[in-house]
Amino acid sequence: MTTAVNKQQTATADSQATRDAGLIKRRQTAVYVYEAPLRLWHWVTVFSVLTLCVTGYLIGSPLPTLPGEASDNYLMGYIRFAHFAAGYLLAVAFIGRIYWALVGNSHARELFLVPLHRVQWWREAWHEVRWYLFLEKTPKKYIGHNPLGQCAMFFMFVLGNLFMIFTGFALYGEGLGQDSWADQLFGWLIPLLGQSQGVHSWHHLGMWYLIIFVMIHVYVAVREDIMSRQSLISTMIGGWRMFKDDRPD
Amino acid sequence: MSQIETFYEVMRRQGITRRSFLKYCSLTAAALGLGPTFAPKIANAMETKPRTPVLWLHGLECTCCSESFIRSAHPLVKDVVLSMISLDYDDTLMAAAGHQAEQSLEDTMKKYKGEYILAVEGNPPLNEDGMFCIVGGKPFLDQLKHAAKDAKAIIAWGSCASWGCVQAARPNPTQAVPIHKVITDKPIIKVPGCPPIAEVMTGVITYMLTFGCIPELDRQGRPKMFYSQRIHDKCYRRPHFDAGQFVEHWDDEGARKGYCLYKVGCKGPTTYNACSTVRWNEGTSFPIQAGHGCIGCSEEGFWDKGSFYDRLSNIQQFGIEQNADQIGMAVAGGVGAAIAGHAAVSAIKRAQHKGEQES
């Protein structure tokens, strides 16, 4: 999908370029990819996930015991509050993100739709794997995500995030009580995943799944920003995708 | 069935005054979480309704449920409920034995077809055609299915009947299964716990006898009035949890001060039961009050969740005993090393590429 757009744009220049024996040098192009609500969502999610990981870890393995009266301290209470508040923020932002996929530009939908049925997509995915294994000299240009990036986004982030939202609110519903909205919507997960203790363990593993995603995501974003043919990090800040060269993909 | 005595008649025959009877009705209403207006309703029901026969079967179990039941704190509950329910068959408590005992089971089943309550303690093993548990010369599985056929409702006493408990823990050589796996066409009320609290057991029976229907159940078939909250939600040590004050070791200052047992593996936050409100032995105490964490005995598969003294469960599926953090950190470490290696190669490649371009 992404390359198609790109191709359309470069097609005319391409034929021109071949006719002129590749001598014409066009200026760097820029495409507006990430609209403001999408960028806001990205950074809100970054903030929530960081908060959730730190507080979640501390709920599983609490800090050393505090001295003094119980009534003078509320450390676990504050940590849990931060966790629940950040959880709500993450979930509400994610609902907003789904809404934006419906009303935003075509790039806003890429996160949720992986074109697994398209042969061309698989071919490009293979090319991307070879690029990461240092077997390709030049990567392809992409306005949106490359196929591998799209895979990571969907299978690691979207599914991981949904899993954490579902299990998280199932556990939250235990505290809200039976017949609370969270229990009614997500409580069915608890007997399914090995009762409360089992859901806690799965939720904990889910955190590590997302941490691993974040590690890969940040590394690849930095690496691609340097080594690929388009901007990455500045795009998620300003919304514009800059291309570093005018050669066809 | 007019010849059968009502609950009230049984109580009077046992020398219980009307005053005590009414007190019992009020107490029962309070214990079941009903308003004061329900006390006369309970009294009326007990005065007019004939008693319901209960058949109590024992499968693969340790009889701790029976032991708990006969120690119910309120003497009225113990004496009256036991006689009230007309326990027509309970091979560990009844006077009859052998063929006579089995005969009384058949008689009750015939006489009160579709009317009796079946209480099951323990569970059936399925392996080797059920030969691991024989009652009256036949596999318990057969007796259970036979007795369940004409029952009005079924009570699953304890974690054995509800979830499987220790005999169903890995590797479960006898293939013991909770009763809902073999009885699928009757309402089953799960009263889990190893054992369940005596007052919870008598409370469930009293509710069913008084109102003639099963109490409101949660998603997993447990009565909501006793199993809707976790031990942690009503624990008297909860303020120490919220304050971040924990027992770090069994002999430390926190243990002496009665801090929260979360870090030494208390399963209170993941266990649904009434221990922290009803407590045990006439409300004397419960495990956390005695200084030991909850082991989560009323939760499904609690034997297979790793040590009773670890906060994070071990995850056996990985072959080695590791908790979520150990697994997560190991994988994250591996991914981190891979990223570092990949970054290094990328840098070298880039430097080479630049060198080529410049030359």
XYZ file of C-alpha atoms in Angstrom:
608
model
C 0.000 0.000 0.000
C 2.740 2.391 1.003
C 5.032 1.658 -1.847
C 2.166 1.985 -4.255
C 1.685 5.585 -3.210
C 5.371 6.155 -3.442
C 5.552 4.585 -6.854
C 2.774 6.730 -8.157
C 4.665 9.801 -7.122
C 7.991 8.766 -8.469
C 6.693 7.095 -11.588
C 6.783 10.203 -13.727
C 10.111 11.306 -12.374
C 11.369 7.790 -12.887
C 10.620 7.600 -16.581
C 11.968 11.094 -16.935
C 15.100 10.100 -15.119
C 15.741 7.056 -17.289
C 15.229 9.118 -20.409
C 17.768 11.619 -19.222
C 20.146 8.789 -18.339
C 19.727 9.405 -14.597
C 21.357 12.756 -14.695
C 18.513 14.791 -13.237
C 18.720 15.289 -9.504
C 15.445 16.120 -7.849
C 15.210 17.826 -4.483
C 14.310 15.806 -1.376
C 10.600 15.202 -1.120
C 8.450 15.318 1.982
C 5.060 13.726 2.653
C 2.716 14.550 5.533
C 2.160 11.123 7.109
C 1.279 11.306 10.782
C -1.512 13.726 11.614
C -1.544 15.578 14.919
C -3.984 13.294 16.838
C -1.944 10.274 15.828
C 1.301 11.849 17.039
C -0.357 12.863 20.285
C -1.598 9.281 20.706
C 1.916 7.941 20.131
C 3.507 10.047 22.835
C 0.637 9.549 25.303
C 1.094 5.809 24.800
C 4.857 6.112 25.340
C 4.216 7.914 28.616
C 1.539 5.428 29.761
C 3.535 2.329 28.878
C 6.602 3.628 30.713
C 4.514 4.435 33.790
C 2.691 1.108 33.595
C 5.896 -0.925 33.322
C 7.586 0.785 36.261
C 4.542 0.759 38.545
C 3.488 -2.714 37.408
C 6.908 -4.128 38.208
C 6.745 -2.485 41.636
C 3.318 -3.995 42.288
C 4.717 -7.454 41.577
C 7.951 -6.831 43.496
C 7.281 -4.000 45.955
C 9.913 -1.612 47.312
C 11.504 -2.314 50.722
C 9.249 -1.905 53.730
C 8.651 1.617 55.002
C 9.009 2.423 58.683
C 6.394 4.198 60.771
C 2.679 3.884 61.208
C 0.527 2.436 58.431
C -1.615 5.557 58.563
C 1.412 7.753 57.746
C 2.229 5.907 54.533
C 0.374 5.160 51.336
C 3.173 4.104 49.001
C 1.545 1.007 47.487
C -1.679 2.954 47.228
C 0.013 5.681 45.172
C 1.860 3.169 43.003
C -1.366 1.299 42.303
C -3.199 4.551 41.640
C -0.546 5.564 39.104
C -0.821 2.132 37.477
C -4.595 2.285 37.190
C -4.615 5.903 35.989
C -1.984 5.150 33.335
C -3.939 2.034 32.364
C -7.075 4.076 31.815
C -5.066 6.609 29.800
C -3.572 3.864 27.623
C -6.956 2.246 27.015
C -8.796 5.483 26.253
C -5.966 6.603 23.966
C -6.138 3.253 22.186
C -9.884 3.624 21.624
C -9.140 7.091 20.231
C -6.488 5.520 17.991
C -9.009 3.027 16.604
C -11.381 5.926 15.931
C -8.595 7.775 14.161
C -7.931 4.741 11.982
C -11.488 5.197 10.682
C -11.440 8.941 10.114
C -7.739 9.713 9.652
C -5.617 9.412 6.514
C -4.690 6.084 4.949
C -1.496 5.795 7.008
C -3.590 5.756 10.192
C -5.027 2.400 9.113
C -1.698 0.656 8.532
C -1.387 -0.233 12.204
C -4.414 -2.495 12.093
C -4.382 -3.887 8.549
C -1.484 -6.128 7.646
C -1.847 -7.089 3.940
C -0.787 -10.705 4.464
C -2.700 -11.750 1.332
C -0.568 -9.678 -1.030
C 2.353 -11.365 -2.739
C 4.119 -8.049 -3.279
C 3.973 -7.392 0.476
C 5.687 -10.733 1.205
C 8.324 -10.003 -1.434
C 9.089 -6.673 0.199
C 9.077 -8.275 3.636
C 11.719 -10.723 2.398
C 13.714 -7.818 0.993
C 13.508 -6.119 4.390
C 14.706 -9.272 6.173
C 17.684 -9.376 3.808
C 18.353 -5.687 4.493
C 18.473 -6.423 8.223
C 20.766 -9.384 7.635
C 23.139 -7.044 5.741
C 22.476 -8.931 2.495
C 20.964 -5.943 0.688
C 22.969 -2.807 0.035
C 20.030 -0.416 -0.125
C 16.674 -0.493 1.603
C 13.420 0.434 -0.081
C 11.664 3.726 0.475
C 8.476 3.764 2.486
C 6.035 6.540 3.250
C 4.428 4.457 5.985
C 5.758 1.314 7.623
C 7.892 -1.227 5.845
C 6.389 -4.774 5.943
C 8.544 -5.912 8.865
C 7.698 -2.788 10.799
C 4.038 -3.361 10.104
C 4.330 -6.912 11.433
C 6.002 -5.786 14.635
C 3.447 -3.031 15.062
C 0.503 -5.345 14.682
C 1.650 -8.612 16.224
C 3.742 -7.172 19.018
C 2.244 -3.794 19.763
C -1.463 -3.934 18.799
C -2.072 -7.497 19.988
C 0.208 -7.072 23.015
C -1.493 -3.836 23.945
C -4.964 -5.351 23.577
C -3.928 -8.324 25.683
C -2.644 -6.005 28.403
C -5.787 -3.844 28.299
C -8.046 -6.905 28.524
C -6.126 -8.703 31.278
C -5.450 -5.407 33.045
C -9.101 -4.472 33.281
C -10.026 -8.045 34.226
C -7.703 -7.707 37.232
C -8.932 -4.178 37.903
C -12.481 -5.568 37.932
C -11.512 -7.847 40.807
C -10.940 -4.781 42.919
C -14.021 -2.953 41.659
C -16.075 -5.960 42.626
C -18.398 -8.421 40.979
C -20.911 -6.976 38.547
C -18.767 -3.867 38.060
C -18.387 -2.757 34.444
C -14.821 -4.100 34.286
C -15.917 -7.465 35.687
C -18.778 -7.730 33.245
C -16.682 -6.775 30.228
C -13.438 -8.566 31.034
C -14.104 -10.844 34.026
C -14.628 -13.865 31.773
C -10.864 -13.916 31.182
C -10.124 -14.919 34.761
C -11.356 -18.531 34.694
C -10.016 -18.792 31.138
C -6.411 -17.933 32.032
C -6.001 -19.968 35.214
C -7.860 -17.888 37.792
C -6.684 -14.656 39.351
C -3.120 -15.824 40.026
C -2.813 -17.101 36.457
C -4.071 -13.831 34.982
C -1.519 -11.972 37.125
C 1.259 -14.142 35.662
C 0.031 -13.628 32.093
C -0.270 -9.890 32.632
C 3.284 -9.913 33.955
C 4.577 -11.831 30.924
C 2.668 -9.380 28.716
C 4.684 -6.554 30.236
C 7.906 -8.221 29.143
C 6.458 -8.806 25.678
C 5.823 -5.064 25.366
C 9.226 -4.191 26.857
C 10.868 -6.337 24.187
C 8.746 -4.595 21.560
C 9.842 -1.189 22.877
C 13.513 -2.230 22.779
C 13.235 -3.367 19.171
C 11.047 -0.416 18.204
C 13.439 2.207 19.598
C 16.531 0.495 18.175
C 15.039 0.110 14.729
C 13.699 3.662 14.702
C 17.121 5.074 15.532
C 18.926 2.757 13.113
C 16.514 3.422 10.268
C 16.653 7.128 10.935
C 20.374 6.935 10.269
C 20.634 4.185 7.668
C 17.372 4.135 5.707
C 16.334 6.549 2.994
C 13.674 8.385 4.982
C 13.217 10.160 8.279
C 11.753 8.238 11.215
C 12.034 9.960 14.573
C 11.327 13.510 13.386
C 8.301 12.173 11.517
C 6.624 11.123 14.761
C 7.276 14.606 16.127
C 6.417 16.837 13.190
C 4.374 14.500 11.045
C 6.408 14.939 7.829
C 8.306 12.080 6.197
C 11.487 13.372 4.563
C 13.225 11.365 1.876
C 16.963 11.523 1.695
C 17.333 10.807 -2.020
C 15.346 10.929 -5.216
C 16.266 7.533 -6.584
C 13.310 5.195 -7.193
C 12.668 2.507 -4.636
C -44.988 -35.676 51.814
C -47.207 -34.388 54.621
C -45.873 -36.956 57.068
C -42.433 -35.318 56.974
C -41.755 -32.903 59.800
C -41.085 -29.256 59.136
C -37.804 -27.645 60.211
C -39.606 -25.915 63.050
C -41.071 -29.156 64.355
C -37.642 -30.751 64.339
C -36.214 -27.838 66.254
C -38.966 -27.907 68.856
C -38.579 -31.633 69.242
C -34.920 -31.043 69.982
C -35.882 -28.766 72.859
C -35.185 -25.466 71.132
C -37.485 -22.695 72.352
C -39.434 -20.529 69.964
C -37.398 -17.580 71.162
C -34.168 -19.333 70.171
C -35.735 -20.357 66.900
C -36.561 -16.745 66.040
C -33.069 -15.676 67.042
C -31.704 -18.302 64.708
C -33.851 -16.947 61.883
C -32.580 -13.412 62.461
C -28.972 -14.612 62.622
C -29.384 -16.613 59.457
C -30.871 -13.616 57.678
C -27.899 -11.509 58.799
C -25.385 -14.204 57.820
C -26.884 -14.437 54.351
C -26.706 -10.684 53.938
C -30.475 -10.250 53.916
C -32.395 -7.384 55.507
C -34.205 -7.668 58.880
C -37.504 -8.103 57.036
C -36.312 -11.491 55.868
C -36.201 -12.979 59.377
C -40.000 -13.546 59.536
C -39.879 -14.955 56.007
C -37.248 -17.468 57.040
C -39.273 -18.310 60.146
C -42.395 -18.794 58.066
C -40.586 -20.991 55.585
C -39.159 -23.142 58.339
C -42.532 -23.514 60.014
C -44.310 -24.617 56.906
C -41.815 -26.363 54.648
C -41.068 -30.050 55.027
C -37.393 -30.805 55.438
C -35.407 -31.645 52.402
C -33.448 -34.849 52.319
C -29.778 -34.536 51.573
C -27.558 -37.293 50.291
C -23.913 -36.722 51.084
C -21.467 -38.689 48.943
C -17.759 -39.138 49.555
C -15.424 -39.618 46.634
C -11.680 -39.128 46.441
C -11.198 -36.814 49.419
C -9.769 -36.453 52.936
C -13.060 -35.761 54.820
C -11.804 -32.333 55.880
C -15.058 -30.844 54.543
C -17.086 -33.062 56.900
C -14.715 -32.242 59.740
C -15.220 -28.565 59.084
C -18.996 -28.902 58.730
C -19.541 -30.640 62.069
C -17.560 -27.873 63.763
C -19.880 -25.136 62.622
C -19.664 -22.385 65.199
C -23.288 -21.699 65.870
C -24.601 -24.652 67.889
C -28.047 -24.255 66.405
C -26.634 -24.477 62.937
C -24.645 -27.543 63.770
C -27.367 -29.473 65.581
C -30.340 -28.278 63.671
C -28.995 -28.249 60.168
C -27.548 -31.704 60.598
C -30.849 -33.155 61.766
C -32.897 -30.726 59.745
C -31.469 -31.763 56.445
C -32.340 -35.339 57.198
C -28.971 -36.582 56.197
C -30.301 -39.807 54.781
C -26.982 -40.982 53.500
C -23.487 -40.020 54.604
C -21.268 -43.053 54.907
C -18.875 -41.432 57.383
C -21.535 -40.044 59.721
C -24.514 -42.399 59.471
C -25.237 -45.217 61.910
C -25.988 -47.760 59.232
C -23.178 -49.480 57.385
C -22.662 -51.847 54.499
C -25.733 -53.002 52.594
C -28.084 -51.131 54.927
C -26.327 -47.883 54.190
C -26.490 -48.435 50.453
C -30.141 -49.430 50.799
C -31.005 -46.104 52.482
C -29.417 -44.296 49.541
C -31.664 -46.180 47.136
C -34.733 -45.651 49.314
C -34.250 -41.902 49.540
C -33.585 -41.626 45.834
C -36.823 -43.441 45.075
C -38.947 -41.737 47.695
C -37.834 -38.185 46.995
C -37.152 -38.441 43.306
C -36.255 -34.998 41.957
C -36.580 -33.486 45.445
C -33.368 -34.295 47.271
C -30.151 -32.325 47.331
C -26.979 -34.168 46.478
C -23.928 -32.985 48.397
C -20.664 -34.283 46.997
C -17.439 -34.262 48.941
C -14.440 -35.305 46.896
C -14.303 -36.152 43.253
C -14.269 -39.128 40.895
C -11.043 -40.485 39.382
C -11.588 -41.511 35.785
C -8.437 -43.509 35.094
C -8.647 -47.333 35.039
C -12.462 -47.104 34.791
C -12.652 -45.308 38.126
C -10.957 -48.117 40.082
C -9.015 -45.666 42.246
C -12.085 -44.942 44.365
C -14.495 -47.749 45.216
C -17.624 -47.178 47.303
C -19.854 -50.148 48.186
C -17.959 -52.368 45.759
C -18.500 -50.072 42.772
C -16.505 -47.192 41.343
C -17.457 -43.892 42.948
C -18.014 -42.525 39.445
C -21.019 -44.870 39.051
C -22.478 -43.946 42.433
C -22.081 -40.243 41.670
C -23.793 -40.474 38.293
C -26.506 -42.692 39.733
C -27.283 -40.378 42.652
C -27.062 -37.231 40.539
C -29.666 -38.481 38.077
C -32.723 -37.570 40.174
C -31.251 -34.799 42.317
C -32.855 -31.373 42.507
C -29.529 -29.613 42.855
C -25.954 -30.561 43.602
C -23.547 -29.025 46.066
C -19.855 -29.480 45.345
C -18.230 -29.405 48.779
C -14.681 -28.189 48.928
C -11.938 -27.747 46.378
C -11.948 -31.468 45.451
C -15.481 -31.499 44.108
C -15.242 -27.916 42.798
C -11.819 -27.854 41.149
C -10.048 -31.185 41.648
C -7.670 -30.126 44.439
C -4.572 -32.133 45.388
C -5.534 -35.418 43.710
C -5.965 -33.533 40.433
C -2.653 -31.673 40.804
C 0.037 -32.421 38.254
C 0.579 -35.131 37.107
C -2.848 -36.374 38.314
C -2.178 -40.135 37.931
C -5.760 -41.129 38.781
C -7.264 -38.574 36.390
C -9.360 -37.078 39.173
C -11.787 -34.480 37.809
C -14.141 -31.989 39.464
C -17.737 -33.195 39.495
C -18.940 -30.679 36.915
C -16.907 -32.616 34.338
C -19.095 -35.703 34.785
C -22.435 -34.119 35.744
C -23.461 -31.629 33.124
C -27.247 -31.536 33.318
C -27.829 -30.301 36.896
C -27.216 -27.006 38.661
C -24.003 -27.323 40.687
C -23.186 -25.001 43.549
C -19.453 -24.862 44.158
C -18.380 -24.289 47.735
C -14.593 -24.417 47.344
C -11.987 -24.345 50.070
C -9.762 -26.959 51.604
C -11.931 -27.248 53.621
C -14.662 -24.643 53.157
C -15.566 -22.556 56.198
C -18.187 -24.325 58.327
C -20.501 -21.314 58.466
C -20.292 -20.970 54.712
C -21.358 -24.601 54.301
C -24.288 -24.346 56.702
C -25.186 -20.939 55.263
C -25.476 -22.380 51.767
C -27.609 -25.310 52.949
C -29.858 -23.095 55.070
C -30.404 -20.759 52.145
C -31.402 -23.601 49.869
C -33.722 -25.211 52.393
C -35.336 -21.941 53.385
C -35.929 -20.445 49.991
C -36.237 -23.629 48.011
C -33.822 -22.396 45.370
C -30.105 -22.169 44.884
C -28.325 -18.984 45.989
C -27.117 -16.487 43.405
C -23.948 -17.837 41.846
C -21.002 -16.079 40.264
C -19.551 -16.815 36.828
C -17.868 -19.947 38.111
C -20.767 -21.319 40.108
C -19.811 -20.115 43.589
C -22.420 -18.494 45.872
C -21.901 -14.749 45.577
C -22.671 -14.094 49.206
C -19.492 -15.844 50.348
C -17.178 -15.806 47.329
C -17.616 -12.408 45.724
C -14.588 -10.829 47.358
C -10.956 -11.695 47.783
C -9.353 -12.355 51.162
C -7.217 -9.267 50.418
C -10.249 -6.989 50.001
C -11.332 -7.468 53.609
C -8.003 -8.350 55.212
C -7.295 -6.567 58.464
C -3.628 -6.229 57.354
C -4.667 -4.389 54.198
C -3.622 -0.935 55.556
C -0.046 -2.242 55.757
C -0.244 -3.331 52.131
C -1.439 0.083 50.994
C 1.244 1.721 53.127
C 3.946 -0.443 51.578
C 4.808 -2.222 54.845
C 5.647 -5.867 54.299
C 7.014 -8.890 56.085
C 10.314 -9.429 54.216
C 11.410 -12.517 56.184
C 9.560 -14.736 58.611
C 11.560 -13.595 61.620
C 11.871 -9.880 60.915
C 10.473 -6.827 62.653
C 7.619 -6.602 60.138
C 6.489 -10.140 60.987
C 6.377 -9.238 64.673
C 4.456 -6.055 63.927
C 1.920 -7.878 61.817
C 2.723 -6.266 58.467
C 1.294 -7.458 55.156
C 2.405 -10.957 54.078
C 2.305 -10.119 50.337
C 6.061 -10.472 49.793
C 6.238 -13.858 51.517
C 3.709 -15.284 49.103
C 0.299 -14.559 50.633
C -2.332 -15.490 48.024
C -4.981 -13.283 49.636
C -4.986 -10.897 46.654
C -5.932 -13.712 44.276
C -8.222 -15.836 46.452
C -11.982 -15.607 46.664
C -13.271 -16.723 50.043
C -14.828 -15.400 53.236
C -11.933 -16.185 55.623
C -11.114 -12.553 56.388
C -14.745 -11.803 57.337
C -16.269 -15.023 58.706
C -12.945 -16.456 59.973
C -12.568 -19.925 61.468
C -13.399 -21.820 64.644
C -16.139 -19.574 65.943
C -14.527 -16.548 64.404
C -11.318 -17.051 66.363
C -8.758 -16.514 63.648
C -7.718 -17.252 60.080
C -4.320 -18.016 58.531
C -3.234 -14.400 57.973
C -4.225 -13.463 61.513
C -2.060 -16.347 62.718
C 0.889 -14.848 60.808
C 0.976 -17.145 57.789
C 0.013 -16.083 54.290
C -3.095 -17.397 52.585
C -2.264 -20.403 50.378
C -5.273 -19.811 48.130
C -6.921 -23.173 48.910
C -10.289 -22.165 47.451
C -8.787 -21.309 44.036
C -8.671 -23.664 41.092
C -5.365 -25.473 40.705
C -3.753 -23.847 43.740
C -1.372 -26.784 44.141
C 0.119 -26.132 40.730
C 0.858 -22.419 41.128
C 4.320 -22.937 42.573
C 5.485 -22.285 46.118
C 3.074 -20.993 48.744
C 5.848 -18.578 49.721
C 6.495 -16.819 46.398
C 4.588 -13.764 45.242
C 5.145 -14.458 41.550
C 4.008 -17.852 40.326
C 6.427 -20.212 38.702
C 5.502 -20.996 35.142
C 6.026 -24.715 34.619
C 5.294 -24.667 30.907
C 8.864 -23.581 30.243
C 10.212 -26.830 31.638
C 12.223 -25.136 34.322
C 10.708 -23.388 37.294
C 10.897 -19.697 36.469
C 8.614 -16.802 37.263
C 7.443 -14.170 34.799
C 10.214 -11.746 35.736
C 13.013 -14.287 35.337
C 11.660 -15.352 31.941
C 11.063 -11.761 30.833
C 14.489 -10.549 31.923
C 16.230 -13.469 30.221
C 14.449 -12.855 26.923
C 14.894 -9.082 27.168
C 18.591 -9.664 27.888
C 18.865 -11.835 24.803
C 17.082 -9.292 22.644
C 19.265 -6.521 24.100
C 22.437 -8.454 23.237
C 21.118 -9.104 19.731
C 20.349 -5.409 19.301
C 23.839 -4.445 20.494
C 25.408 -6.927 18.082
C 23.245 -5.786 15.204
C 24.024 -2.139 15.977
C 27.740 -2.878 15.983
C 27.613 -4.637 12.604
C 25.434 -1.808 11.259
C 28.001 0.765 12.348
C 30.840 -1.174 10.742
C 28.901 -1.630 7.510
C 28.049 2.054 7.445
C 31.645 3.038 8.005
C 32.742 0.741 5.161
C 30.035 2.122 2.909
C 31.099 5.696 3.638
C 34.698 4.763 3.002
C 33.730 3.329 -0.380
C 31.787 6.455 -1.312
C 34.645 8.773 -0.333
C 37.366 6.852 -2.186
